[in-house]
Amino acid sequence: MLFTQDAAPGGKVRTSAKKNVLTILVALIAAAAVFAAVWLYRNPQPGEDTSVLGDPEKMETVELARTITAIPYMSTDFSRVFYTADAAGNVLFYEFNGSDFVELPETGAMSLTVPLSGQQIPVTVHYIERDGSICGYGVYSVESSDSDVYIYSYMFFKVTDLPTAYAQSGRCLLLANSDRTDAYAQEPVWEEAYVLDRSDNSLTRFLSENNRTLGMSGAMRADFCMVTDEALTAAGKAVPFFSSRSHEPVENGETPIDIYTKNDSRETSAALNVAECYVKPLANDAFAFIRETAGGFQTVRYEGGEETVISNFYSAYGSSYIRSGDYILSKEDGRVYTTYDDTVITPVGYQMNPMEFAVSPDGKYVVMAGTVANALDYRVYVYNTETGRSVTYDETNYAAHSNMRFIDDTTVMFFVANVDGYENVVLDVRAVR
């Protein structure tokens, strides 16, 4: 920190008294904040169940695995099956057996040439097939390829099943993303989508490119026909996707995003100016989404051309409230809201600043990771919604936790990036009864 200095009589230099006072005040305020946070953690508030509070328990008692890898384990479409992928195009699959990640042989690999922006992008996609479903991944990077691709330096690909209403024998879906920073995203946004005919590896567009223009990089606009894994779970013909095609790109800011729906060969505008590329498909071709408002944000249901507000929130989305899957967490009081109805979960013994959270598929468990008094006071909190009991566990790894997700109803997983690589942690939350 730089301090202001004043010239004193005789040429000596003295530190400003005002600055010293200000520095002392800042230090006192910081100390008071730390004390308040510690007091809040140690002391129950009126109306709270004091039986759930106390010193944190050892997290080792619920750990199933803690494995350090050079690349984090990422979830696939198959339960307990994970993959790693590097810039050289190497893709490996693993299955979690309850205590370890065991390498899993791939079913096969396919060599594809993907047409995009006048380029022919080569990629080898490694995949696994189970019970009639397929899931696979591939990476193109300029560092590991000698092909004549000039616009794109990186492209990540995923092969998966077509949406139910569009399923055809011998065909699947190829998705692509060109943003390296999304390589380990838990909810990736795919910029391109193709129907892949496995008989000859030919590709046709799943979403229309009509009137698509060039972006600032010289490539076709990446925000023209974006889609998410969850959007592709839509059961009917109306598959929601995202586009900024009606807006001019903003160079230093965020271009507005709208939701469109694909219905056979027709693509129509649905919900305008949404908060992010998030959508929850519902029955009868309806879906839920999030829109920011002047005072906060709201969850909204769209059905048959009509919008209905589900819930209103009066704080900032993405800071005061954070989302994980189909749930929104209030960092102030720990309440968890569903995005698609008015269900609210109110955890007991919530005493932390959460950075990550997840809710089990059956809705029974809520898990949060965050700090209490300072950055070296990390905790993992587990709440059982059926019994109302919660347990807070200590955490010796103080780096930021990422990609918290459940891999079944009672097993939660996350990774921590540190100097040793990526520490993949798996917890069994059944102890919180």
PDB file of N, CA, C and O in Angstrom, residues 271-327:
ATOM      1  N   ALA A 271     -39.154 -15.908 -25.530  1.00  0.00           N
ATOM      2  CA  ALA A 271     -38.929 -14.993 -24.408  1.00  0.00           C
ATOM      3  C   ALA A 271     -37.762 -14.061 -24.718  1.00  0.00           C
ATOM      4  O   ALA A 271     -36.694 -14.506 -25.125  1.00  0.00           O
ATOM      5  N   LEU A 272     -37.975 -12.772 -24.511  1.00  0.00           N
ATOM      6  CA  LEU A 272     -36.962 -11.778 -24.850  1.00  0.00           C
ATOM      7  C   LEU A 272     -36.154 -11.361 -23.630  1.00  0.00           C
ATOM      8  O   LEU A 272     -36.653 -11.337 -22.507  1.00  0.00           O
ATOM      9  N   ASN A 273     -34.875 -11.041 -23.888  1.00  0.00           N
ATOM     10  CA  ASN A 273     -33.992 -10.426 -22.891  1.00  0.00           C
ATOM     11  C   ASN A 273     -33.946 -11.211 -21.577  1.00  0.00           C
ATOM     12  O   ASN A 273     -34.377 -10.749 -20.527  1.00  0.00           O
ATOM     13  N   VAL A 274     -33.383 -12.415 -21.638  1.00  0.00           N
ATOM     14  CA  VAL A 274     -33.280 -13.269 -20.458  1.00  0.00           C
ATOM     15  C   VAL A 274     -31.945 -13.028 -19.763  1.00  0.00           C
ATOM     16  O   VAL A 274     -31.013 -12.460 -20.327  1.00  0.00           O
ATOM     17  N   ALA A 275     -31.851 -13.479 -18.495  1.00  0.00           N
ATOM     18  CA  ALA A 275     -30.679 -13.162 -17.679  1.00  0.00           C
ATOM     19  C   ALA A 275     -29.428 -13.909 -18.121  1.00  0.00           C
ATOM     20  O   ALA A 275     -28.318 -13.393 -18.024  1.00  0.00           O
ATOM     21  N   GLU A 276     -29.605 -15.145 -18.577  1.00  0.00           N
ATOM     22  CA  GLU A 276     -28.462 -15.969 -18.982  1.00  0.00           C
ATOM     23  C   GLU A 276     -28.974 -17.125 -19.825  1.00  0.00           C
ATOM     24  O   GLU A 276     -30.181 -17.286 -20.016  1.00  0.00           O
ATOM     25  N   CYS A 277     -28.059 -17.939 -20.328  1.00  0.00           N
ATOM     26  CA  CYS A 277     -28.449 -19.108 -21.120  1.00  0.00           C
ATOM     27  C   CYS A 277     -28.860 -20.235 -20.174  1.00  0.00           C
ATOM     28  O   CYS A 277     -28.158 -21.241 -20.020  1.00  0.00           O
ATOM     29  N   TYR A 278     -30.000 -20.051 -19.539  1.00  0.00           N
ATOM     30  CA  TYR A 278     -30.569 -21.078 -18.678  1.00  0.00           C
ATOM     31  C   TYR A 278     -32.038 -21.243 -19.025  1.00  0.00           C
ATOM     32  O   TYR A 278     -32.780 -20.263 -19.164  1.00  0.00           O
ATOM     33  N   VAL A 279     -32.468 -22.494 -19.155  1.00  0.00           N
ATOM     34  CA  VAL A 279     -33.876 -22.797 -19.393  1.00  0.00           C
ATOM     35  C   VAL A 279     -34.176 -24.167 -18.812  1.00  0.00           C
ATOM     36  O   VAL A 279     -33.327 -25.065 -18.838  1.00  0.00           O
ATOM     37  N   LYS A 280     -35.373 -24.318 -18.258  1.00  0.00           N
ATOM     38  CA  LYS A 280     -35.818 -25.586 -17.687  1.00  0.00           C
ATOM     39  C   LYS A 280     -37.030 -26.064 -18.475  1.00  0.00           C
ATOM     40  O   LYS A 280     -38.131 -25.512 -18.337  1.00  0.00           O
ATOM     41  N   PRO A 281     -36.878 -27.075 -19.347  1.00  0.00           N
ATOM     42  CA  PRO A 281     -38.036 -27.587 -20.090  1.00  0.00           C
ATOM     43  C   PRO A 281     -39.069 -28.200 -19.151  1.00  0.00           C
ATOM     44  O   PRO A 281     -38.725 -28.912 -18.203  1.00  0.00           O
ATOM     45  N   LEU A 282     -40.343 -27.917 -19.414  1.00  0.00           N
ATOM     46  CA  LEU A 282     -41.447 -28.431 -18.615  1.00  0.00           C
ATOM     47  C   LEU A 282     -42.423 -29.168 -19.518  1.00  0.00           C
ATOM     48  O   LEU A 282     -42.217 -29.252 -20.734  1.00  0.00           O
ATOM     49  N   ALA A 283     -43.486 -29.707 -18.948  1.00  0.00           N
ATOM     50  CA  ALA A 283     -44.479 -30.444 -19.738  1.00  0.00           C
ATOM     51  C   ALA A 283     -45.210 -29.498 -20.694  1.00  0.00           C
ATOM     52  O   ALA A 283     -45.255 -28.285 -20.499  1.00  0.00           O
ATOM     53  N   ASN A 284     -45.788 -30.086 -21.746  1.00  0.00           N
ATOM     54  CA  ASN A 284     -46.611 -29.349 -22.711  1.00  0.00           C
ATOM     55  C   ASN A 284     -45.832 -28.246 -23.424  1.00  0.00           C
ATOM     56  O   ASN A 284     -46.379 -27.166 -23.720  1.00  0.00           O
ATOM     57  N   ASP A 285     -44.551 -28.499 -23.702  1.00  0.00           N
ATOM     58  CA  ASP A 285     -43.685 -27.555 -24.418  1.00  0.00           C
ATOM     59  C   ASP A 285     -43.492 -26.244 -23.670  1.00  0.00           C
ATOM     60  O   ASP A 285     -43.078 -25.234 -24.256  1.00  0.00           O
ATOM     61  N   ALA A 286     -43.792 -26.211 -22.381  1.00  0.00           N
ATOM     62  CA  ALA A 286     -43.535 -25.030 -21.563  1.00  0.00           C
ATOM     63  C   ALA A 286     -42.085 -25.070 -21.081  1.00  0.00           C
ATOM     64  O   ALA A 286     -41.410 -26.096 -21.152  1.00  0.00           O
ATOM     65  N   PHE A 287     -41.607 -23.936 -20.581  1.00  0.00           N
ATOM     66  CA  PHE A 287     -40.278 -23.906 -19.985  1.00  0.00           C
ATOM     67  C   PHE A 287     -40.199 -22.749 -19.001  1.00  0.00           C
ATOM     68  O   PHE A 287     -41.002 -21.801 -19.039  1.00  0.00           O
ATOM     69  N   ALA A 288     -39.235 -22.840 -18.077  1.00  0.00           N
ATOM     70  CA  ALA A 288     -38.977 -21.777 -17.110  1.00  0.00           C
ATOM     71  C   ALA A 288     -37.634 -21.136 -17.434  1.00  0.00           C
ATOM     72  O   ALA A 288     -36.724 -21.790 -17.939  1.00  0.00           O
ATOM     73  N   PHE A 289     -37.524 -19.839 -17.133  1.00  0.00           N
ATOM     74  CA  PHE A 289     -36.281 -19.122 -17.375  1.00  0.00           C
ATOM     75  C   PHE A 289     -36.154 -18.005 -16.343  1.00  0.00           C
ATOM     76  O   PHE A 289     -37.024 -17.826 -15.485  1.00  0.00           O
ATOM     77  N   ILE A 290     -35.070 -17.240 -16.423  1.00  0.00           N
ATOM     78  CA  ILE A 290     -34.796 -16.168 -15.469  1.00  0.00           C
ATOM     79  C   ILE A 290     -34.615 -14.858 -16.231  1.00  0.00           C
ATOM     80  O   ILE A 290     -33.922 -14.824 -17.256  1.00  0.00           O
ATOM     81  N   ARG A 291     -35.233 -13.802 -15.715  1.00  0.00           N
ATOM     82  CA  ARG A 291     -35.097 -12.477 -16.334  1.00  0.00           C
ATOM     83  C   ARG A 291     -34.762 -11.461 -15.247  1.00  0.00           C
ATOM     84  O   ARG A 291     -35.387 -11.435 -14.180  1.00  0.00           O
ATOM     85  N   GLU A 292     -33.774 -10.615 -15.509  1.00  0.00           N
ATOM     86  CA  GLU A 292     -33.434  -9.552 -14.574  1.00  0.00           C
ATOM     87  C   GLU A 292     -34.442  -8.412 -14.677  1.00  0.00           C
ATOM     88  O   GLU A 292     -34.985  -8.134 -15.752  1.00  0.00           O
ATOM     89  N   THR A 293     -34.699  -7.757 -13.545  1.00  0.00           N
ATOM     90  CA  THR A 293     -35.620  -6.632 -13.486  1.00  0.00           C
ATOM     91  C   THR A 293     -34.891  -5.420 -12.909  1.00  0.00           C
ATOM     92  O   THR A 293     -33.733  -5.517 -12.510  1.00  0.00           O
ATOM     93  N   ALA A 294     -35.585  -4.289 -12.847  1.00  0.00           N
ATOM     94  CA  ALA A 294     -34.969  -3.061 -12.345  1.00  0.00           C
ATOM     95  C   ALA A 294     -34.511  -3.224 -10.896  1.00  0.00           C
ATOM     96  O   ALA A 294     -33.482  -2.693 -10.497  1.00  0.00           O
ATOM     97  N   GLY A 295     -35.274  -3.983 -10.098  1.00  0.00           N
ATOM     98  CA  GLY A 295     -34.922  -4.142  -8.692  1.00  0.00           C
ATOM     99  C   GLY A 295     -34.317  -5.472  -8.335  1.00  0.00           C
ATOM    100  O   GLY A 295     -34.032  -5.732  -7.164  1.00  0.00           O
ATOM    101  N   GLY A 296     -34.118  -6.347  -9.301  1.00  0.00           N
ATOM    102  CA  GLY A 296     -33.577  -7.669  -9.003  1.00  0.00           C
ATOM    103  C   GLY A 296     -33.769  -8.604 -10.172  1.00  0.00           C
ATOM    104  O   GLY A 296     -33.249  -8.381 -11.258  1.00  0.00           O
ATOM    105  N   PHE A 297     -34.571  -9.685  -9.979  1.00  0.00           N
ATOM    106  CA  PHE A 297     -34.827 -10.632 -11.056  1.00  0.00           C
ATOM    107  C   PHE A 297     -36.077 -11.422 -10.729  1.00  0.00           C
ATOM    108  O   PHE A 297     -36.634 -11.334  -9.625  1.00  0.00           O
ATOM    109  N   GLN A 298     -36.529 -12.214 -11.692  1.00  0.00           N
ATOM    110  CA  GLN A 298     -37.705 -13.041 -11.482  1.00  0.00           C
ATOM    111  C   GLN A 298     -37.564 -14.349 -12.243  1.00  0.00           C
ATOM    112  O   GLN A 298     -36.857 -14.427 -13.254  1.00  0.00           O
ATOM    113  N   THR A 299     -38.183 -15.395 -11.708  1.00  0.00           N
ATOM    114  CA  THR A 299     -38.310 -16.637 -12.454  1.00  0.00           C
ATOM    115  C   THR A 299     -39.654 -16.608 -13.164  1.00  0.00           C
ATOM    116  O   THR A 299     -40.657 -16.145 -12.605  1.00  0.00           O
ATOM    117  N   VAL A 300     -39.659 -17.104 -14.415  1.00  0.00           N
ATOM    118  CA  VAL A 300     -40.825 -16.945 -15.274  1.00  0.00           C
ATOM    119  C   VAL A 300     -41.143 -18.267 -15.974  1.00  0.00           C
ATOM    120  O   VAL A 300     -40.237 -18.997 -16.382  1.00  0.00           O
ATOM    121  N   ARG A 301     -42.418 -18.557 -16.104  1.00  0.00           N
ATOM    122  CA  ARG A 301     -42.878 -19.720 -16.863  1.00  0.00           C
ATOM    123  C   ARG A 301     -43.420 -19.250 -18.212  1.00  0.00           C
ATOM    124  O   ARG A 301     -44.203 -18.292 -18.277  1.00  0.00           O
ATOM    125  N   TYR A 302     -42.968 -19.910 -19.278  1.00  0.00           N
ATOM    126  CA  TYR A 302     -43.451 -19.607 -20.628  1.00  0.00           C
ATOM    127  C   TYR A 302     -44.232 -20.808 -21.149  1.00  0.00           C
ATOM    128  O   TYR A 302     -43.732 -21.932 -21.133  1.00  0.00           O
ATOM    129  N   GLU A 303     -45.457 -20.575 -21.592  1.00  0.00           N
ATOM    130  CA  GLU A 303     -46.272 -21.662 -22.136  1.00  0.00           C
ATOM    131  C   GLU A 303     -47.273 -21.090 -23.138  1.00  0.00           C
ATOM    132  O   GLU A 303     -48.015 -20.154 -22.834  1.00  0.00           O
ATOM    133  N   GLY A 304     -47.252 -21.651 -24.344  1.00  0.00           N
ATOM    134  CA  GLY A 304     -48.214 -21.261 -25.370  1.00  0.00           C
ATOM    135  C   GLY A 304     -48.197 -19.784 -25.706  1.00  0.00           C
ATOM    136  O   GLY A 304     -49.251 -19.188 -25.974  1.00  0.00           O
ATOM    137  N   GLY A 305     -47.029 -19.163 -25.675  1.00  0.00           N
ATOM    138  CA  GLY A 305     -46.917 -17.754 -26.011  1.00  0.00           C
ATOM    139  C   GLY A 305     -47.195 -16.811 -24.856  1.00  0.00           C
ATOM    140  O   GLY A 305     -47.096 -15.587 -25.018  1.00  0.00           O
ATOM    141  N   GLU A 306     -47.518 -17.351 -23.681  1.00  0.00           N
ATOM    142  CA  GLU A 306     -47.827 -16.515 -22.517  1.00  0.00           C
ATOM    143  C   GLU A 306     -46.766 -16.686 -21.434  1.00  0.00           C
ATOM    144  O   GLU A 306     -46.268 -17.783 -21.215  1.00  0.00           O
ATOM    145  N   GLU A 307     -46.438 -15.587 -20.755  1.00  0.00           N
ATOM    146  CA  GLU A 307     -45.495 -15.624 -19.645  1.00  0.00           C
ATOM    147  C   GLU A 307     -46.216 -15.427 -18.312  1.00  0.00           C
ATOM    148  O   GLU A 307     -47.111 -14.593 -18.205  1.00  0.00           O
ATOM    149  N   THR A 308     -45.791 -16.214 -17.309  1.00  0.00           N
ATOM    150  CA  THR A 308     -46.337 -16.085 -15.959  1.00  0.00           C
ATOM    151  C   THR A 308     -45.178 -16.009 -14.981  1.00  0.00           C
ATOM    152  O   THR A 308     -44.312 -16.887 -14.976  1.00  0.00           O
ATOM    153  N   VAL A 309     -45.150 -14.965 -14.158  1.00  0.00           N
ATOM    154  CA  VAL A 309     -44.086 -14.820 -13.169  1.00  0.00           C
ATOM    155  C   VAL A 309     -44.277 -15.855 -12.063  1.00  0.00           C
ATOM    156  O   VAL A 309     -45.363 -15.964 -11.484  1.00  0.00           O
ATOM    157  N   ILE A 310     -43.227 -16.607 -11.778  1.00  0.00           N
ATOM    158  CA  ILE A 310     -43.266 -17.604 -10.703  1.00  0.00           C
ATOM    159  C   ILE A 310     -42.895 -16.957  -9.382  1.00  0.00           C
ATOM    160  O   ILE A 310     -43.630 -17.042  -8.404  1.00  0.00           O
ATOM    161  N   SER A 311     -41.744 -16.301  -9.336  1.00  0.00           N
ATOM    162  CA  SER A 311     -41.276 -15.645  -8.106  1.00  0.00           C
ATOM    163  C   SER A 311     -40.511 -14.380  -8.456  1.00  0.00           C
ATOM    164  O   SER A 311     -39.821 -14.315  -9.483  1.00  0.00           O
ATOM    165  N   ASN A 312     -40.620 -13.381  -7.602  1.00  0.00           N
ATOM    166  CA  ASN A 312     -39.851 -12.145  -7.726  1.00  0.00           C
ATOM    167  C   ASN A 312     -38.782 -12.089  -6.641  1.00  0.00           C
ATOM    168  O   ASN A 312     -39.022 -12.472  -5.496  1.00  0.00           O
ATOM    169  N   PHE A 313     -37.601 -11.598  -7.011  1.00  0.00           N
ATOM    170  CA  PHE A 313     -36.494 -11.445  -6.077  1.00  0.00           C
ATOM    171  C   PHE A 313     -35.985 -10.006  -6.174  1.00  0.00           C
ATOM    172  O   PHE A 313     -35.943  -9.437  -7.264  1.00  0.00           O
ATOM    173  N   TYR A 314     -35.563  -9.457  -5.032  1.00  0.00           N
ATOM    174  CA  TYR A 314     -35.227  -8.040  -5.001  1.00  0.00           C
ATOM    175  C   TYR A 314     -33.773  -7.794  -4.605  1.00  0.00           C
ATOM    176  O   TYR A 314     -33.472  -6.865  -3.863  1.00  0.00           O
ATOM    177  N   SER A 315     -32.899  -8.632  -5.111  1.00  0.00           N
ATOM    178  CA  SER A 315     -31.457  -8.446  -4.950  1.00  0.00           C
ATOM    179  C   SER A 315     -30.780  -8.898  -6.232  1.00  0.00           C
ATOM    180  O   SER A 315     -31.419  -9.468  -7.119  1.00  0.00           O
ATOM    181  N   ALA A 316     -29.483  -8.664  -6.320  1.00  0.00           N
ATOM    182  CA  ALA A 316     -28.758  -8.899  -7.560  1.00  0.00           C
ATOM    183  C   ALA A 316     -28.605 -10.383  -7.873  1.00  0.00           C
ATOM    184  O   ALA A 316     -28.180 -11.167  -7.015  1.00  0.00           O
ATOM    185  N   TYR A 317     -28.947 -10.758  -9.093  1.00  0.00           N
ATOM    186  CA  TYR A 317     -28.767 -12.131  -9.556  1.00  0.00           C
ATOM    187  C   TYR A 317     -27.300 -12.349  -9.905  1.00  0.00           C
ATOM    188  O   TYR A 317     -26.672 -11.536 -10.577  1.00  0.00           O
ATOM    189  N   GLY A 318     -26.750 -13.458  -9.421  1.00  0.00           N
ATOM    190  CA  GLY A 318     -25.356 -13.780  -9.694  1.00  0.00           C
ATOM    191  C   GLY A 318     -24.402 -13.349  -8.599  1.00  0.00           C
ATOM    192  O   GLY A 318     -23.235 -13.731  -8.606  1.00  0.00           O
ATOM    193  N   SER A 319     -24.876 -12.537  -7.642  1.00  0.00           N
ATOM    194  CA  SER A 319     -24.032 -12.142  -6.514  1.00  0.00           C
ATOM    195  C   SER A 319     -24.756 -12.418  -5.198  1.00  0.00           C
ATOM    196  O   SER A 319     -24.360 -13.281  -4.426  1.00  0.00           O
ATOM    197  N   SER A 320     -25.858 -11.701  -4.926  1.00  0.00           N
ATOM    198  CA  SER A 320     -26.650 -11.995  -3.725  1.00  0.00           C
ATOM    199  C   SER A 320     -27.350 -13.338  -3.847  1.00  0.00           C
ATOM    200  O   SER A 320     -27.571 -14.038  -2.862  1.00  0.00           O
ATOM    201  N   TYR A 321     -27.717 -13.698  -5.078  1.00  0.00           N
ATOM    202  CA  TYR A 321     -28.341 -14.988  -5.370  1.00  0.00           C
ATOM    203  C   TYR A 321     -27.494 -15.700  -6.419  1.00  0.00           C
ATOM    204  O   TYR A 321     -27.096 -15.093  -7.423  1.00  0.00           O
ATOM    205  N   ILE A 322     -27.229 -16.986  -6.197  1.00  0.00           N
ATOM    206  CA  ILE A 322     -26.468 -17.778  -7.167  1.00  0.00           C
ATOM    207  C   ILE A 322     -27.292 -19.008  -7.557  1.00  0.00           C
ATOM    208  O   ILE A 322     -28.105 -19.491  -6.777  1.00  0.00           O
ATOM    209  N   ARG A 323     -27.060 -19.485  -8.767  1.00  0.00           N
ATOM    210  CA  ARG A 323     -27.839 -20.618  -9.276  1.00  0.00           C
ATOM    211  C   ARG A 323     -26.963 -21.851  -9.446  1.00  0.00           C
ATOM    212  O   ARG A 323     -25.802 -21.758  -9.831  1.00  0.00           O
ATOM    213  N   SER A 324     -27.544 -23.015  -9.182  1.00  0.00           N
ATOM    214  CA  SER A 324     -26.923 -24.307  -9.467  1.00  0.00           C
ATOM    215  C   SER A 324     -28.015 -25.210 -10.019  1.00  0.00           C
ATOM    216  O   SER A 324     -28.953 -25.559  -9.294  1.00  0.00           O
ATOM    217  N   GLY A 325     -27.918 -25.575 -11.285  1.00  0.00           N
ATOM    218  CA  GLY A 325     -28.976 -26.373 -11.892  1.00  0.00           C
ATOM    219  C   GLY A 325     -30.295 -25.642 -11.823  1.00  0.00           C
ATOM    220  O   GLY A 325     -30.404 -24.473 -12.212  1.00  0.00           O
ATOM    221  N   ASP A 326     -31.309 -26.303 -11.304  1.00  0.00           N
ATOM    222  CA  ASP A 326     -32.658 -25.726 -11.247  1.00  0.00           C
ATOM    223  C   ASP A 326     -32.971 -25.120  -9.881  1.00  0.00           C
ATOM    224  O   ASP A 326     -34.133 -25.046  -9.482  1.00  0.00           O
ATOM    225  N   TYR A 327     -31.921 -24.665  -9.175  1.00  0.00           N
ATOM    226  CA  TYR A 327     -32.102 -24.089  -7.844  1.00  0.00           C
ATOM    227  C   TYR A 327     -31.360 -22.759  -7.736  1.00  0.00           C
ATOM    228  O   TYR A 327     -30.300 -22.568  -8.346  1.00  0.00           O
TER     229      TYR A 327
END
